[in-house]
mmCIF file of C-alpha atoms in Angstrom:
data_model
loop_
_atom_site.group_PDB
_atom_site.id
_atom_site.type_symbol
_atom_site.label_atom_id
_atom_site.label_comp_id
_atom_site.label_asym_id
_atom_site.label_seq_id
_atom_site.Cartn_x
_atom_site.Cartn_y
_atom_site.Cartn_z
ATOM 1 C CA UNK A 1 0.000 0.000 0.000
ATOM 2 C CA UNK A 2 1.299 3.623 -0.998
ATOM 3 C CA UNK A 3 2.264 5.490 2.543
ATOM 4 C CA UNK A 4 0.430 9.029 2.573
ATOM 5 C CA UNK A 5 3.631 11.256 1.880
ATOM 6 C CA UNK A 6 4.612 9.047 -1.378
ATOM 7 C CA UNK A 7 0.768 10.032 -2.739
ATOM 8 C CA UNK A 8 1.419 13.518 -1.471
ATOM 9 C CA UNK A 9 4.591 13.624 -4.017
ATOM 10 C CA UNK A 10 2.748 12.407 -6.780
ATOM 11 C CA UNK A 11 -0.062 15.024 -6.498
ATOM 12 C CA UNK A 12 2.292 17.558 -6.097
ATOM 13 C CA UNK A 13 4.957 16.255 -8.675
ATOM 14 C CA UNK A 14 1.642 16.309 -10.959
ATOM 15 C CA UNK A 15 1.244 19.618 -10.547
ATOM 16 C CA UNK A 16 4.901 20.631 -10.718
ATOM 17 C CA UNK A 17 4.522 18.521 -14.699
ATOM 18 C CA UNK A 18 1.501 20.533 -15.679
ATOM 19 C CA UNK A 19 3.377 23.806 -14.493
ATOM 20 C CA UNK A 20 6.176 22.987 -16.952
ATOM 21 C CA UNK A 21 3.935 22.190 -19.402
ATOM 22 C CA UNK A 22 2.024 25.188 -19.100
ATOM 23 C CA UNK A 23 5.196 27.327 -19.479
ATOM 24 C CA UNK A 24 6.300 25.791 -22.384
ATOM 25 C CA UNK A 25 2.499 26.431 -24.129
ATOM 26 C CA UNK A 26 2.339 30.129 -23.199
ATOM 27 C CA UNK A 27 6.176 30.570 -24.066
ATOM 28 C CA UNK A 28 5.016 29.002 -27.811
ATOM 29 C CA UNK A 29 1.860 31.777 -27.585
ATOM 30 C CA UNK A 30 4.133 34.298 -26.709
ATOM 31 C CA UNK A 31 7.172 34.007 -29.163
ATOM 32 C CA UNK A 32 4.716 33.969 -31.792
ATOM 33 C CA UNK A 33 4.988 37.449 -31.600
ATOM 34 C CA UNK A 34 7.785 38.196 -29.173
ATOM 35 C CA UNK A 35 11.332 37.125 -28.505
ATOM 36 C CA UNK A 36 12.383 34.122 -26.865
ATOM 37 C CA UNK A 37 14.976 36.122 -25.126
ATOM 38 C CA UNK A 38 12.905 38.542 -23.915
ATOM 39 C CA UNK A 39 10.541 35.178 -22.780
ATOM 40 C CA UNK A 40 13.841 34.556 -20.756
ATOM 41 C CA UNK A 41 14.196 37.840 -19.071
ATOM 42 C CA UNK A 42 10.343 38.013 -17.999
ATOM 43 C CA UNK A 43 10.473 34.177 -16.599
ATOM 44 C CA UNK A 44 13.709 34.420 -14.753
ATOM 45 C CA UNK A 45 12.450 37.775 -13.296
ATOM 46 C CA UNK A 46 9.396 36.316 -12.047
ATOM 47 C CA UNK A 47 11.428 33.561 -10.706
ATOM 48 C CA UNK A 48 12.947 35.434 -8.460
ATOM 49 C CA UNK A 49 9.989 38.009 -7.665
ATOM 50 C CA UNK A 50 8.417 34.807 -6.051
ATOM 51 C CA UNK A 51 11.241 33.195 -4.657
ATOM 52 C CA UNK A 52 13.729 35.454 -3.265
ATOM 53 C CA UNK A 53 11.144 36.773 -0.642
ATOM 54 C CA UNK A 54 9.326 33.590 0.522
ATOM 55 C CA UNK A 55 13.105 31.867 1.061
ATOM 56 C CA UNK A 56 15.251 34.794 2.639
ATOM 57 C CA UNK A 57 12.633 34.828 5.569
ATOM 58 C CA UNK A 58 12.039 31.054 5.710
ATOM 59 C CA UNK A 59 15.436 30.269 6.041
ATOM 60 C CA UNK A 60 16.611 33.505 7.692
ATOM 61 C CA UNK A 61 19.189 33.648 9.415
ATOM 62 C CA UNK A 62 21.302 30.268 8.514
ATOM 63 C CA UNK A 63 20.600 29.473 4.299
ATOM 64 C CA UNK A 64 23.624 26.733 4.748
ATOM 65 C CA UNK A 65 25.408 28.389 2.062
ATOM 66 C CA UNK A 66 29.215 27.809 1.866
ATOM 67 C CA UNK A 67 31.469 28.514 -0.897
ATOM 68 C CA UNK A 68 31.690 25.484 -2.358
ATOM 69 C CA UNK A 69 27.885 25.589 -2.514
ATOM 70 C CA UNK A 70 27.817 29.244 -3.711
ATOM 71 C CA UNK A 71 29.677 28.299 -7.377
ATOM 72 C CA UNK A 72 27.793 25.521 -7.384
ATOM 73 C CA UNK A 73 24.462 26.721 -7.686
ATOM 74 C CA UNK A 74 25.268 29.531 -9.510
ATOM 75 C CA UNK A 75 27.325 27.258 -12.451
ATOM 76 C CA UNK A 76 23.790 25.179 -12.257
ATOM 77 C CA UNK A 77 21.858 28.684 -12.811
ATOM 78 C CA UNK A 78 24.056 29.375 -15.635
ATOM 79 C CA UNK A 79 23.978 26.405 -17.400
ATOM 80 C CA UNK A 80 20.782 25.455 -16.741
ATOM 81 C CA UNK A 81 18.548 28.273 -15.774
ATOM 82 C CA UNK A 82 20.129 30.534 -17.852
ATOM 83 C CA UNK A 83 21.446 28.133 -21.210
ATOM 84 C CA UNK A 84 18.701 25.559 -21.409
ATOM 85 C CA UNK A 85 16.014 28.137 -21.150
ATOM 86 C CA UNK A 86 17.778 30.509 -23.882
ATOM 87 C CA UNK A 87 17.946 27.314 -26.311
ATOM 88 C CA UNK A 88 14.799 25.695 -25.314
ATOM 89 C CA UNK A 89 12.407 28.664 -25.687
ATOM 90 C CA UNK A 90 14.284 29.671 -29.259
ATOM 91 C CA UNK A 91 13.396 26.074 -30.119
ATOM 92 C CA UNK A 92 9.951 26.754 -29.189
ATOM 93 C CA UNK A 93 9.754 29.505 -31.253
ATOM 94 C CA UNK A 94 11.434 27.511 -34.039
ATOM 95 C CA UNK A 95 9.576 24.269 -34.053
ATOM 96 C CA UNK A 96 7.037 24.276 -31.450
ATOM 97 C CA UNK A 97 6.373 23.222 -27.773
ATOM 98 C CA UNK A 98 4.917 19.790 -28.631
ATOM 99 C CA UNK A 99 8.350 19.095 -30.713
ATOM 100 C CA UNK A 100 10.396 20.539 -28.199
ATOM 101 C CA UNK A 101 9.380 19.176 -25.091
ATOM 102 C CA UNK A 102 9.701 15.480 -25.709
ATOM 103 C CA UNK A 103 13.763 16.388 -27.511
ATOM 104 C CA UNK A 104 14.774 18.490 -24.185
ATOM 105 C CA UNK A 105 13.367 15.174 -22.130
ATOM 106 C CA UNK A 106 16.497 13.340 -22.902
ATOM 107 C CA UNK A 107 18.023 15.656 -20.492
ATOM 108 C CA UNK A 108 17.592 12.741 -18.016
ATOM 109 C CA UNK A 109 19.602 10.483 -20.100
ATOM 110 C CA UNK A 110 22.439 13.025 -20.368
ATOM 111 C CA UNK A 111 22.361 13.813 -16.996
ATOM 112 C CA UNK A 112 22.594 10.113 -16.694
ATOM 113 C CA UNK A 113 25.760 10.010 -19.237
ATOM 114 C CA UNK A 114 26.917 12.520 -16.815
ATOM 115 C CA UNK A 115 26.548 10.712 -13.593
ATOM 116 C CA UNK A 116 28.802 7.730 -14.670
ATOM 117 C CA UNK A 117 31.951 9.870 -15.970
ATOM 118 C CA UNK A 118 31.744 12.084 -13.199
ATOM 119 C CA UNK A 119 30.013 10.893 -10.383
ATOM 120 C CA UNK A 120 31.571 7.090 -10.549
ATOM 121 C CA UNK A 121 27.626 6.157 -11.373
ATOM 122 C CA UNK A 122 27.065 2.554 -13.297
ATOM 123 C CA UNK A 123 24.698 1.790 -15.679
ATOM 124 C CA UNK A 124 22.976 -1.687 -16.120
ATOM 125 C CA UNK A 125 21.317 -3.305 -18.952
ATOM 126 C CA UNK A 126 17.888 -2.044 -18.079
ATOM 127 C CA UNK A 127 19.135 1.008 -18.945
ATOM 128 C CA UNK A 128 20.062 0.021 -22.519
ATOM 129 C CA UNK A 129 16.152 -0.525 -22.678
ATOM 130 C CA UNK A 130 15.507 3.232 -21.981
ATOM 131 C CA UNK A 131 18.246 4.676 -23.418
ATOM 132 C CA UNK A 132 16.405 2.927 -26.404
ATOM 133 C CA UNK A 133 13.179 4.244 -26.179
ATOM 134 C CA UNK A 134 14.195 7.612 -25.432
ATOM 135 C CA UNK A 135 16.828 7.889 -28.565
ATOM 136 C CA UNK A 136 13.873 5.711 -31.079
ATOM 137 C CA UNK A 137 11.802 8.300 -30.180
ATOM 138 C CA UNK A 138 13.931 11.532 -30.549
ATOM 139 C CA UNK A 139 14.238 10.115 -33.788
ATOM 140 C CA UNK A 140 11.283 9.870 -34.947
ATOM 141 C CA UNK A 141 10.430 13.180 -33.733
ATOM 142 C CA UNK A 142 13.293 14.605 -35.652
ATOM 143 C CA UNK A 143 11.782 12.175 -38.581
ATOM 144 C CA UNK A 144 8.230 14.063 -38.324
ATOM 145 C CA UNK A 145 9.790 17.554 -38.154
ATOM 146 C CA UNK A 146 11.430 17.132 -41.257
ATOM 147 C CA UNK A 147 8.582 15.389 -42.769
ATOM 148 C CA UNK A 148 5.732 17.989 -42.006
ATOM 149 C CA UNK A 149 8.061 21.293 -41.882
ATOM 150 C CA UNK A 150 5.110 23.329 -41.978
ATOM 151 C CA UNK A 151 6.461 26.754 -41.734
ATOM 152 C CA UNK A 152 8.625 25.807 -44.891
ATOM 153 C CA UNK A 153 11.808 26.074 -43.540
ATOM 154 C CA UNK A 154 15.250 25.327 -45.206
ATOM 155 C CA UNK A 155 17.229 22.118 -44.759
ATOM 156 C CA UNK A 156 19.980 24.588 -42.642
ATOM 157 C CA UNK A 157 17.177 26.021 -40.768
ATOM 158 C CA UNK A 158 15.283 22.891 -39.819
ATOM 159 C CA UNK A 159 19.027 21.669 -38.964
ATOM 160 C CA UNK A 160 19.479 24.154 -36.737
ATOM 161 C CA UNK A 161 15.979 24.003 -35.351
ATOM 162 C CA UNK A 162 15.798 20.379 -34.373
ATOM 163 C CA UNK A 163 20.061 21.052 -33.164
ATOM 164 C CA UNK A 164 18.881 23.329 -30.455
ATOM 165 C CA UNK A 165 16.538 21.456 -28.480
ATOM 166 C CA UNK A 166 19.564 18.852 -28.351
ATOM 167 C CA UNK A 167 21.572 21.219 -26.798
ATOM 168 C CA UNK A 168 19.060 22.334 -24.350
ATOM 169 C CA UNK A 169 19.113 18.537 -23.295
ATOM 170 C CA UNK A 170 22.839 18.629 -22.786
ATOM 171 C CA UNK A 171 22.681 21.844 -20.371
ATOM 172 C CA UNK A 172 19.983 20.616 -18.394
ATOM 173 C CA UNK A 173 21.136 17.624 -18.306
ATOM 174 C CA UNK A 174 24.431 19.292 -16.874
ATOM 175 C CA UNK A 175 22.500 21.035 -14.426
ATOM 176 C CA UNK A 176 21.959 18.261 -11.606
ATOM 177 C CA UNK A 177 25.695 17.282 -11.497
ATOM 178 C CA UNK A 178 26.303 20.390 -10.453
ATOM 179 C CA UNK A 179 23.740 21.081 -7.789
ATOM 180 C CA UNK A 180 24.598 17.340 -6.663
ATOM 181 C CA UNK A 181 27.812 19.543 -5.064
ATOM 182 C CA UNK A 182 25.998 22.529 -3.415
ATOM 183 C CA UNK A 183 23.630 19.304 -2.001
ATOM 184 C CA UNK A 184 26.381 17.431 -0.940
ATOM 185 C CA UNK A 185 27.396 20.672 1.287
ATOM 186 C CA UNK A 186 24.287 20.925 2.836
ATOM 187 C CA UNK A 187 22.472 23.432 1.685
ATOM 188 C CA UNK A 188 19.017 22.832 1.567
ATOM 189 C CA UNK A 189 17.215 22.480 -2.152
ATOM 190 C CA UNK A 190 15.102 26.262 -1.824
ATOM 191 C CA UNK A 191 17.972 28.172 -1.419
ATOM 192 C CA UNK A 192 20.455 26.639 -4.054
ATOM 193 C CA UNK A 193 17.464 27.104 -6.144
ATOM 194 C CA UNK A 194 17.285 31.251 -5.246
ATOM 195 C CA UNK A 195 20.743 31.189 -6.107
ATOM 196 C CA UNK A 196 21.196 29.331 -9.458
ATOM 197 C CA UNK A 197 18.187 31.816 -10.133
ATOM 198 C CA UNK A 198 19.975 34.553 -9.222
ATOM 199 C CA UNK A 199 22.996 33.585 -11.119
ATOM 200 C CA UNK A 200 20.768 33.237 -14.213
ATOM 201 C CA UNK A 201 19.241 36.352 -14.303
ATOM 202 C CA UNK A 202 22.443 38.399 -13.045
ATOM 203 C CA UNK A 203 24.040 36.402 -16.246
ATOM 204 C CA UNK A 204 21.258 36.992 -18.356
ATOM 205 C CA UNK A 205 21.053 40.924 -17.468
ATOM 206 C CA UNK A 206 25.151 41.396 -18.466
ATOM 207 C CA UNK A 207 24.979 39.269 -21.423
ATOM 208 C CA UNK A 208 22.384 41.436 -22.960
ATOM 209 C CA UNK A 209 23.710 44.777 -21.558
ATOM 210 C CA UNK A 210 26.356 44.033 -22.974
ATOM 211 C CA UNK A 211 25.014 43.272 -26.320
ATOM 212 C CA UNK A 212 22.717 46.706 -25.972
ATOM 213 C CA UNK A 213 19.676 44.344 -26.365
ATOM 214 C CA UNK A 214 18.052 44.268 -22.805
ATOM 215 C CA UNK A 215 14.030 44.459 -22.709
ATOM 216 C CA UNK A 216 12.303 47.875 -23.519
ATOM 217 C CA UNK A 217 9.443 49.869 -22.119
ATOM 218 C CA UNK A 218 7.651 48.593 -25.551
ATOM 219 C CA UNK A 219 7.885 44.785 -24.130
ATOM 220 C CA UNK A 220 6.482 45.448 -20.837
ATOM 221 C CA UNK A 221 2.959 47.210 -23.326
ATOM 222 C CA UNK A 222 2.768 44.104 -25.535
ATOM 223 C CA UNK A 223 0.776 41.460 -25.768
ATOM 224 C CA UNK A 224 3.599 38.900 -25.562
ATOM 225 C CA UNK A 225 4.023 40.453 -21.827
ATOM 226 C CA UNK A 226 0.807 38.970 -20.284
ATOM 227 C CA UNK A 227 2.165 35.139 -22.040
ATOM 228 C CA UNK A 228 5.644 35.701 -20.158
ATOM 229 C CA UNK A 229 4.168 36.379 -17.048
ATOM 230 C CA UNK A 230 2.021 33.409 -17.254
ATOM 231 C CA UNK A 231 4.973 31.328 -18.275
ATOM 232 C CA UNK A 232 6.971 32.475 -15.377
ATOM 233 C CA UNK A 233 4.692 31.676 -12.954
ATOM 234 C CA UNK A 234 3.490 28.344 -14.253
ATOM 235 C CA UNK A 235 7.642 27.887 -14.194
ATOM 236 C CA UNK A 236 7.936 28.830 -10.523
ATOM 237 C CA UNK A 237 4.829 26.646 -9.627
ATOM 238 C CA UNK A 238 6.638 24.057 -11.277
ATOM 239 C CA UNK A 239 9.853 24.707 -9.863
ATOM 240 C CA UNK A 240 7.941 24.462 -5.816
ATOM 241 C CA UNK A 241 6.655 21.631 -6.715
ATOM 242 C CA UNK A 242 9.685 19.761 -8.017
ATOM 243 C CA UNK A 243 11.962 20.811 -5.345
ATOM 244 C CA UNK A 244 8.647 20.035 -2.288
ATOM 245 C CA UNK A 245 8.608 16.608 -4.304
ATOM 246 C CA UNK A 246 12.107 15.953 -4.000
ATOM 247 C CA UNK A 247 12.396 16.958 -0.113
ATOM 248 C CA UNK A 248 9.565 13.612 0.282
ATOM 249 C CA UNK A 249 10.361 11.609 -2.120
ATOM 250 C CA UNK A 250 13.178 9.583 -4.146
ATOM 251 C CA UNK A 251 14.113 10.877 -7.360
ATOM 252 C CA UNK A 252 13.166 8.009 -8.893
ATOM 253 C CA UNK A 253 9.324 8.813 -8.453
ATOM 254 C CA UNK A 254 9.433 12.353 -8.716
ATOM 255 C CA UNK A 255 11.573 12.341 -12.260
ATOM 256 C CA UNK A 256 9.437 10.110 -14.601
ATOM 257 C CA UNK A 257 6.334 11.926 -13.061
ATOM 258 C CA UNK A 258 7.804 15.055 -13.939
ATOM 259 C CA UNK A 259 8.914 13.663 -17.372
ATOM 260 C CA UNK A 260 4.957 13.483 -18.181
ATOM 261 C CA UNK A 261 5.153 16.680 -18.786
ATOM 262 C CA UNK A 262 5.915 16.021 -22.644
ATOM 263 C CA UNK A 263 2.441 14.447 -22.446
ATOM 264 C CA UNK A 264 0.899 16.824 -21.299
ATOM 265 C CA UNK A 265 2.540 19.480 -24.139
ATOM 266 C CA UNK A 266 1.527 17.239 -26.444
ATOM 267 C CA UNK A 267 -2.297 16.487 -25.580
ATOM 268 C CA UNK A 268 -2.896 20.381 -24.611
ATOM 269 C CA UNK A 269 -1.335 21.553 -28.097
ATOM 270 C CA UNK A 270 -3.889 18.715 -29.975
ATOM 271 C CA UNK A 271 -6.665 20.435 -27.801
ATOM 272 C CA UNK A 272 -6.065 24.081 -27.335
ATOM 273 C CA UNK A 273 -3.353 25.213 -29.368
ATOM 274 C CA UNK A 274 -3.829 27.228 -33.324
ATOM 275 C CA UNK A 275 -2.876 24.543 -35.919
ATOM 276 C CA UNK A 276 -0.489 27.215 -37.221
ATOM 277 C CA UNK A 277 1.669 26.945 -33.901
ATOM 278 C CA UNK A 278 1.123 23.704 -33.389
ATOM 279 C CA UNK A 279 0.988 20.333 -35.753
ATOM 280 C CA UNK A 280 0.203 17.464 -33.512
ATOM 281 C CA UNK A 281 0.389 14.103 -35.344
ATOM 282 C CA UNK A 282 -0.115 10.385 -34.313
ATOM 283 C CA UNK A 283 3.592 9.621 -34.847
ATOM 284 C CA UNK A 284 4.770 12.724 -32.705
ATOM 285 C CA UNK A 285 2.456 11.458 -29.711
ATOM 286 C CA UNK A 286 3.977 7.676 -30.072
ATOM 287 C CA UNK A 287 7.449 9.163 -30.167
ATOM 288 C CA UNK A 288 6.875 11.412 -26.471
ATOM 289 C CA UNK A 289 5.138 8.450 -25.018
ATOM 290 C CA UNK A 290 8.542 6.268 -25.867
ATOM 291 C CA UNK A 291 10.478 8.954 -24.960
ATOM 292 C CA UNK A 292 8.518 9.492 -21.519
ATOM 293 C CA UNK A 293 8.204 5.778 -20.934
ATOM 294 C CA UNK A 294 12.444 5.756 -21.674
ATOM 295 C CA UNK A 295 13.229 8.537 -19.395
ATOM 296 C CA UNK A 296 10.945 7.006 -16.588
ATOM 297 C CA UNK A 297 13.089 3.442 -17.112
ATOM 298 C CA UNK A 298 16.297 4.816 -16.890
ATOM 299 C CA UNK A 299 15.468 6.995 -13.701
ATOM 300 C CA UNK A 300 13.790 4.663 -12.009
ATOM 301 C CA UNK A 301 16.483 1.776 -12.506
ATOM 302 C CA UNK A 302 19.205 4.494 -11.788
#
């Protein structure tokens, strides 16, 4: 029989996958006529809005930060916060959310990749199953993309479009390896996650400064803003709920629950989504469901 807190971190790992999924349908809604960089800036922001507060006066006066923990966090922020988001929203932008989604869910199988070169991790052979699934169904993803190309894209562009959701795997998949230092100092999980926000948007806010591009009064008057600001918060919701589920529960529940999230992306876009930002096909469902069904082998076996 399932103990009470192990059905409390499903419901709220539930919640935390239909936050993510969320983010990445109003992120698609607002790129259509924004940027995905200024999606960035507005969902980091709001990050932190909600965050900062709530966690400086929980944990005030000892956050269990030391400086081992401090570069840890914020190298997660920046490569996964900060990267992943940059790439993953532009490939929203580029090829949709319900494309997207199930590509950047391999990030558990780098992550994975990651764990045995750097953490000493093994794999078995069950993992060969999922590493199986996951990579049949990335291709045929890829497969559909190329096949349907709706927007009528160049080869190089559609290259470059399915390339980035790739690389949105790899730096989330980064992420966790380095947050598995700031845990192993003892910090607790809300306030390494304030500061690899921190880092992101501190990042974020030089990058463009420097590049003369930050966000304009004109942003904060469009009708992209309202879609940011409901991406950010679905993000943050998320975010609670991933890091409550993993204070409760083993990683091995909460990940392939969260992984659902590609489901949900994919059965939201079919139902609520314009046909023109979203093309959801038979195939494209098959391939998330082997990639979710992959991801949720190869973290549960871990």
């Amino acid at each position: 029989m399932v103990d009470l807190t192990t059905l409390v971190a499903v419901l709220v790992t539930l919640v935390a996958a239909l936050g993510i999924a969320g983010q990445n349908l109003f992120v698609r809604k607002g790129t259509d006529g924004g940027r995905a960089s200024d999606a960035v800036v507005v969902v980091i922001a709001v990050n932190v809005l909600v965050l900062l507060p709530s966690v400086a006066i929980l944990y005030y006066p000892d956050y269990g930060l030391t400086p081992v923990s401090w570069l840890s966090f914020a190298a997660a922020g920046m490569v996964g916060t900060l990267l992943g988001r940059i790439l993953s929203y532009t490939s929203i932008e580029k090829i949709g959310a319900s494309r997207t989604a199930p590509i950047v869910a391999a990030w558990a199988l780098v992550s994975t990749v990651f764990g045995v070169i750097f953490l000493d991790e093994t794999l078995s052979p069950i993992h060969a199953v999922g590493i199986a699934l996951v990579v049949a169904g990335i291709v045929v993803i890829a497969w559909e993309t190329n096949h349907e190309n709706p927007d009528g894209l160049s080869r190089r562009e559609l290259s470059i479009g399915l390339l980035i959701p790739f690389a949105a795997a790899f730096a989330y998949g980064l992420e966790p390896i380095f947050a598995k230092f700031g845990f192993a100092e003892g910090t607790p999980a809300p306030v390494g996650l304030v500061v690899k926000t921190v880092a992101a948007i501190l990042g974020l806010t030089l990058y463009l400064r420097l590049r003369n591009d930050l966000p304009g009064r004109e942003v904060l008057r469009s009708n992209d803003m309202r879609w940011f600001v409901l991406a950010g918060l679905s993000n943050t919701l998320f975010l609670v709920g991933y890091y409550v589920a993993l204070e409760i529960a083993p990683v091995s529940i909460v990940t392939p629950i969260i992984i659902t999230n590609t489901l949900f992306v994919v059965v939201l876009s079919a139902l609520f989504m314009p046909k023109h930002l979203e093309r959801v096909t038979w195939k494209l469902a098959g391939a998330a469901t082997a990639v979710v069904v992959g991801v949720g082998v190869i973290t549960a076996f871990g």
